[in-house]
């Protein structure tokens, strides 16, 4: 069976490696494509192909359909343009290709818009942080005046974004320059922020939120059309090089199961939580593999294999190893020569 992973995040290397380790009968031929021929995943895939650059989303869909037809793809696991591709399953089915999308196009669009996602999500086990959206200085000031009396610290982040880009804790005492020189990361001075917003005028939707100062949890999951099939919760430990702790906290797993059901999630996805006053609060759903997928799988379940084998043959054919809760895990870098 021929399985294609198109251009996506670097975690695809780990996913392909884990699938190959579990695929004792070599049933799956793993194909990867990328515009960068030096991508590490090219070294672990059975086949590697180049991808075009500069295509608009709909043109990229056309290219993907033709790629699946010409390379006889049985299962397509999209990374690049995953939201757009999720709306074209019928085109792929017509040529014999099944597409493993994390959710429907409308659900994916909502997940990627944190303002809308937070407003729509009802999660008693781990409610979202209190937030307000703003697109200009006046809206920021109004949001600040409303939230600041209720919370000791506030933070900002874009409504749409990845990797935490644009996130910052707002510091009312120090300037951004003082924070920079002190080596304080992910902080911005309050007055500097206001001046910057005034200079911009109108800008993309941003969120002002209560800052959650507790432990952060990352939950790597496999779903089957809204049913949580497998989950491994990792708690991030303080200090560089400290690793992470597998912590199957019941209310976090329960909250993750509800999110899977509410958003009809399938395949591999990731959910982020953070504590406040000892209670978990929802940060976001990532409808893709996380960068820490390898650490999660070290605790027992081979999540990429479970997702692929379950999608191909049904989840009743897949063994579900027990999660080793309490295990401490860490990722170790390894250098390799490029061809």
Coordinates of C-alpha atoms in Angstrom, one line a residue:
X1 CA 0.0 0.0 0.0
X2 CA 1.5 3.3 -1.1
X3 CA 1.2 6.2 1.4
X4 CA 2.2 9.8 0.7
X5 CA 3.2 12.4 3.2
X6 CA 3.6 15.7 1.4
X7 CA 5.6 18.7 2.6
X8 CA 5.0 19.3 6.3
X9 CA 6.7 19.9 9.6
X10 CA 10.0 18.3 10.5
X11 CA 8.2 15.8 12.8
X12 CA 7.4 13.8 9.7
X13 CA 10.9 12.3 9.9
X14 CA 10.1 10.8 13.3
X15 CA 6.7 9.6 12.1
X16 CA 8.1 7.8 9.1
X17 CA 10.9 6.2 11.2
X18 CA 8.3 4.9 13.7
X19 CA 6.1 3.5 11.0
X20 CA 9.0 1.7 9.4
X21 CA 10.0 0.2 12.7
X22 CA 6.5 -1.1 13.3
X23 CA 5.8 -2.3 9.8
X24 CA 7.4 -5.8 10.1
X25 CA 5.7 -7.1 6.9
X26 CA 6.7 -4.0 4.9
X27 CA 3.1 -3.5 3.9
X28 CA 3.4 0.3 3.5
X29 CA 5.6 2.0 0.9
X30 CA 6.2 5.5 2.4
X31 CA 6.5 8.4 0.0
X32 CA 7.6 11.9 1.0
X33 CA 7.7 15.1 -1.1
X34 CA 9.3 18.4 -0.3
X35 CA 10.8 21.4 -2.2
X36 CA 14.0 20.9 -0.2
X37 CA 15.8 17.7 -1.3
X38 CA 18.0 17.8 1.8
X39 CA 15.0 17.4 4.2
X40 CA 15.8 14.6 6.7
X41 CA 12.6 12.8 5.9
X42 CA 14.0 12.2 2.4
X43 CA 16.5 9.8 4.0
X44 CA 13.9 7.6 5.8
X45 CA 11.1 7.5 3.1
X46 CA 11.1 4.6 0.6
X47 CA 10.6 7.2 -2.1
X48 CA 11.3 10.9 -2.3
X49 CA 10.0 13.4 -4.8
X50 CA 10.4 17.2 -5.3
X51 CA 7.5 19.6 -4.8
X52 CA 6.8 22.8 -6.7
X53 CA 6.9 26.2 -5.0
X54 CA 4.8 29.3 -5.5
X55 CA 1.5 27.5 -6.3
X56 CA -1.7 29.0 -5.1
X57 CA -3.8 26.7 -2.9
X58 CA -6.2 25.5 -5.6
X59 CA -3.3 25.0 -8.1
X60 CA -1.5 23.0 -5.4
X61 CA -4.6 20.8 -5.0
X62 CA -4.5 20.1 -8.7
X63 CA -0.9 19.1 -8.4
X64 CA -1.6 16.8 -5.5
X65 CA -4.4 15.1 -7.5
X66 CA -2.1 14.5 -10.4
X67 CA 0.7 13.3 -8.1
X68 CA -1.6 10.7 -6.5
X69 CA -2.8 9.5 -9.9
X70 CA 0.6 9.2 -11.5
X71 CA 2.3 7.7 -8.4
X72 CA -0.7 5.3 -7.6
X73 CA -1.1 6.7 -4.1
X74 CA -3.5 4.7 -1.9
X75 CA -3.4 6.9 1.2
X76 CA -2.5 10.6 1.3
X77 CA -1.6 12.2 4.6
X78 CA -1.5 16.0 3.9
X79 CA 0.5 18.5 5.8
X80 CA 0.9 21.5 3.5
X81 CA -2.5 23.0 2.6
X82 CA -4.2 20.4 4.8
X83 CA -7.2 22.6 5.4
X84 CA -7.8 23.2 1.7
X85 CA -7.2 19.6 0.8
X86 CA -9.7 18.4 3.4
X87 CA -12.4 19.9 1.2
X88 CA -11.4 17.8 -1.9
X89 CA -11.7 14.2 -0.7
X90 CA -14.1 13.4 -3.5
X91 CA -11.6 14.3 -6.2
X92 CA -9.0 12.0 -4.7
X93 CA -11.5 9.1 -4.1
X94 CA -12.4 9.3 -7.8
X95 CA -8.8 8.2 -8.6
X96 CA -8.6 5.6 -5.8
X97 CA -6.8 7.7 -3.1
X98 CA -8.1 8.1 0.5
X99 CA -7.2 11.3 2.3
X100 CA -6.5 11.2 6.0
X101 CA -7.6 14.7 7.1
X102 CA -7.7 15.7 10.8
X103 CA -11.2 17.2 10.4
X104 CA -13.7 18.9 8.0
X105 CA -12.7 22.2 6.4
X106 CA -15.0 24.2 8.6
X107 CA -13.7 22.6 11.8
X108 CA -10.1 23.1 10.7
X109 CA -10.7 26.8 9.8
X110 CA -12.2 27.2 13.3
X111 CA -9.3 25.5 15.0
X112 CA -6.8 27.7 13.3
X113 CA -8.7 30.9 14.4
X114 CA -8.1 31.0 18.1
X115 CA -10.5 33.8 18.7
X116 CA -13.3 31.8 17.1
X117 CA -12.1 28.6 18.6
X118 CA -12.0 29.9 22.1
X119 CA -15.5 31.5 21.7
X120 CA -17.0 28.2 20.4
X121 CA -15.3 25.7 22.7
X122 CA -17.2 24.5 25.8
X123 CA -14.8 22.5 27.9
X124 CA -15.6 22.3 31.7
X125 CA -12.7 20.0 32.4
X126 CA -10.2 22.6 31.1
X127 CA -11.8 26.0 30.2
X128 CA -10.0 28.4 28.0
X129 CA -8.3 31.4 29.5
X130 CA -10.3 34.6 29.7
X131 CA -9.5 36.7 26.6
X132 CA -10.5 39.7 24.4
X133 CA -9.7 40.2 20.8
X134 CA -8.3 43.5 19.5
X135 CA -7.3 45.0 16.1
X136 CA -6.3 48.5 17.0
X137 CA -5.0 50.5 20.0
X138 CA -8.5 51.6 21.2
X139 CA -9.6 47.9 21.3
X140 CA -6.4 46.9 23.2
X141 CA -6.9 49.6 25.8
X142 CA -10.6 48.6 26.3
X143 CA -9.5 45.0 26.7
X144 CA -6.7 45.9 29.1
X145 CA -9.0 48.0 31.3
X146 CA -11.5 45.1 31.5
X147 CA -9.1 42.2 32.1
X148 CA -6.2 43.7 34.1
X149 CA -8.2 44.3 37.3
X150 CA -9.1 40.5 37.3
X151 CA -5.7 39.0 36.5
X152 CA -2.1 39.5 37.9
X153 CA -0.5 39.1 34.4
X154 CA -1.8 39.4 30.9
X155 CA -0.2 38.2 27.6
X156 CA -0.8 38.7 23.9
X157 CA -0.7 36.3 20.9
X158 CA -2.0 36.4 17.3
X159 CA -5.4 34.7 16.7
X160 CA -3.7 32.8 13.9
X161 CA -0.2 31.5 14.3
X162 CA 2.1 28.5 15.0
X163 CA 5.1 27.8 17.1
X164 CA 4.1 30.4 19.7
X165 CA 5.3 33.1 17.3
X166 CA 3.9 36.5 18.4
X167 CA 3.3 35.4 22.0
X168 CA 4.5 37.7 24.7
X169 CA 3.8 38.4 28.4
X170 CA 3.1 42.1 29.0
X171 CA 5.5 43.6 31.5
X172 CA 4.2 46.8 33.2
X173 CA 7.5 47.6 35.0
X174 CA 10.3 47.2 32.4
X175 CA 10.8 48.4 28.9
X176 CA 11.3 46.0 26.0
X177 CA 15.0 47.1 25.8
X178 CA 15.5 46.4 29.5
X179 CA 13.9 43.0 29.1
X180 CA 16.1 42.2 26.0
X181 CA 19.3 43.2 27.8
X182 CA 18.3 41.1 30.8
X183 CA 17.8 38.1 28.6
X184 CA 14.1 37.8 29.4
X185 CA 12.3 35.9 26.6
X186 CA 8.7 36.2 25.4
X187 CA 8.1 39.5 27.3
X188 CA 7.3 43.0 26.0
X189 CA 7.1 46.3 27.8
X190 CA 3.5 47.7 28.2
X191 CA 4.3 51.2 27.1
X192 CA 6.4 49.9 24.1
X193 CA 3.5 47.7 23.1
X194 CA 1.1 50.6 23.1
X195 CA 3.4 52.8 21.1
X196 CA 3.9 50.0 18.6
X197 CA 0.1 49.3 18.2
X198 CA -0.5 53.1 17.7
X199 CA 2.1 53.2 14.9
X200 CA 0.4 50.2 13.2
X201 CA -3.1 51.6 13.3
X202 CA -5.1 48.6 12.2
X203 CA -3.6 45.1 12.2
X204 CA -4.4 41.4 12.2
X205 CA -6.6 40.0 15.0
X206 CA -4.7 39.7 18.2
X207 CA -5.7 38.3 21.6
X208 CA -5.2 39.8 25.1
X209 CA -5.4 37.0 27.6
X210 CA -4.9 36.1 31.2
X211 CA -1.5 34.6 31.6
X212 CA -1.5 31.0 32.8
X213 CA 1.6 30.4 35.0
X214 CA 1.4 26.6 35.8
X215 CA 2.7 23.4 34.2
X216 CA 2.3 23.0 30.5
X217 CA 0.9 19.7 29.0
X218 CA 1.2 18.5 25.4
X219 CA -1.1 15.6 24.5
X220 CA -0.3 13.6 21.4
X221 CA -3.4 11.8 20.1
X222 CA -4.9 9.5 17.5
X223 CA -8.6 10.0 16.6
X224 CA -11.1 8.1 14.5
X225 CA -13.9 10.4 13.3
X226 CA -14.3 12.0 16.7
X227 CA -13.4 9.0 18.9
X228 CA -10.2 9.3 20.9
X229 CA -8.3 6.1 20.0
X230 CA -5.0 6.8 21.8
X231 CA -3.4 9.6 23.8
X232 CA -0.1 10.3 25.6
X233 CA 0.1 13.4 27.8
X234 CA 3.5 14.9 28.4
X235 CA 4.2 17.5 31.1
X236 CA 7.0 19.9 30.4
X237 CA 9.6 20.1 33.1
X238 CA 11.4 23.3 34.1
X239 CA 15.0 23.7 33.1
X240 CA 16.8 23.1 29.9
X241 CA 17.7 19.5 29.4
X242 CA 15.2 18.3 32.1
X243 CA 13.1 16.4 29.6
X244 CA 9.4 15.8 30.1
X245 CA 7.2 13.6 32.3
X246 CA 4.5 11.3 30.9
X247 CA 1.6 12.3 33.1
X248 CA -1.8 10.7 32.2
X249 CA -3.8 13.2 34.3
X250 CA -7.4 12.0 34.1
X251 CA -9.1 15.4 33.6
X252 CA -6.7 16.2 30.8
X253 CA -7.4 12.9 29.0
X254 CA -11.2 13.5 29.6
X255 CA -10.9 17.0 28.1
X256 CA -9.0 15.7 25.1
X257 CA -11.6 13.1 24.5
X258 CA -14.3 15.7 24.5
X259 CA -12.4 17.9 22.1
X260 CA -11.9 14.9 19.7
X261 CA -15.7 14.3 19.8
X262 CA -16.7 18.0 19.5
X263 CA -14.4 18.6 16.5
X264 CA -14.7 15.2 14.8
X265 CA -10.9 14.7 14.9
X266 CA -9.1 11.9 13.0
X267 CA -5.5 10.8 12.5
X268 CA -2.7 12.3 14.6
X269 CA -3.4 15.6 16.4
X270 CA -2.0 17.4 19.4
X271 CA -3.7 19.3 22.2
X272 CA -2.0 21.9 24.5
X273 CA -3.0 22.7 28.0
X274 CA -1.6 24.9 30.8
X275 CA -2.4 25.1 34.5
X276 CA -3.7 28.0 36.4
X277 CA -4.2 27.7 40.2
X278 CA -3.5 24.0 39.8
X279 CA -6.3 23.4 37.3
X280 CA -5.7 22.7 33.5
X281 CA -6.8 25.2 31.0
X282 CA -7.0 24.7 27.2
X283 CA -4.5 26.5 25.0
X284 CA -5.1 25.0 21.5
X285 CA -5.6 22.1 19.2
X286 CA -2.9 21.4 16.6
X287 CA -4.5 19.3 13.9
X288 CA -1.1 17.7 13.0
X289 CA 1.8 15.8 14.6
X290 CA 3.7 17.7 17.3
X291 CA 7.4 18.2 17.4
X292 CA 7.5 16.0 20.5
X293 CA 5.8 13.0 18.9
X294 CA 8.9 10.8 19.4
X295 CA 8.9 11.4 23.2
X296 CA 5.2 10.5 23.4
X297 CA 5.8 7.2 21.5
X298 CA 8.7 6.3 23.8
X299 CA 6.0 5.8 26.5
X300 CA 4.4 2.9 24.6
X301 CA 1.9 3.6 21.8
X302 CA 3.5 4.1 18.4
X303 CA 1.0 6.8 17.4
X304 CA 1.9 7.3 13.7
X305 CA 1.6 3.5 13.2
X306 CA -1.7 3.3 15.0
X307 CA -3.1 6.2 13.0
X308 CA -2.0 4.7 9.6
X309 CA -2.8 1.1 10.3
X310 CA -6.1 2.0 11.8
X311 CA -7.1 4.2 8.9
X312 CA -6.0 1.5 6.4
X313 CA -7.5 -1.6 8.1
X314 CA -9.7 -0.5 10.9
X315 CA -8.6 0.2 14.5
X316 CA -9.8 -3.2 15.7
X317 CA -6.7 -4.6 13.9
X318 CA -4.2 -2.4 15.9
X319 CA -2.7 -3.4 19.3
X320 CA -2.9 -0.5 21.8
X321 CA 0.1 -0.7 24.2
X322 CA -0.4 0.6 27.7
X323 CA 1.0 4.1 28.3
X324 CA 3.9 4.2 30.8
X325 CA 2.7 7.0 33.0
X326 CA 5.4 8.5 35.2
X327 CA 8.1 7.8 32.7
X328 CA 10.6 10.6 32.1
X329 CA 11.5 11.2 28.4
X330 CA 13.9 13.4 26.5
X331 CA 14.9 13.8 22.8
X332 CA 18.6 13.5 21.9
X333 CA 20.0 15.2 18.8
X334 CA 22.0 13.2 16.3
X335 CA 24.2 14.5 13.5
X336 CA 24.2 12.9 10.0
X337 CA 26.1 13.7 6.8
X338 CA 24.0 15.0 3.9
X339 CA 24.4 13.5 0.5

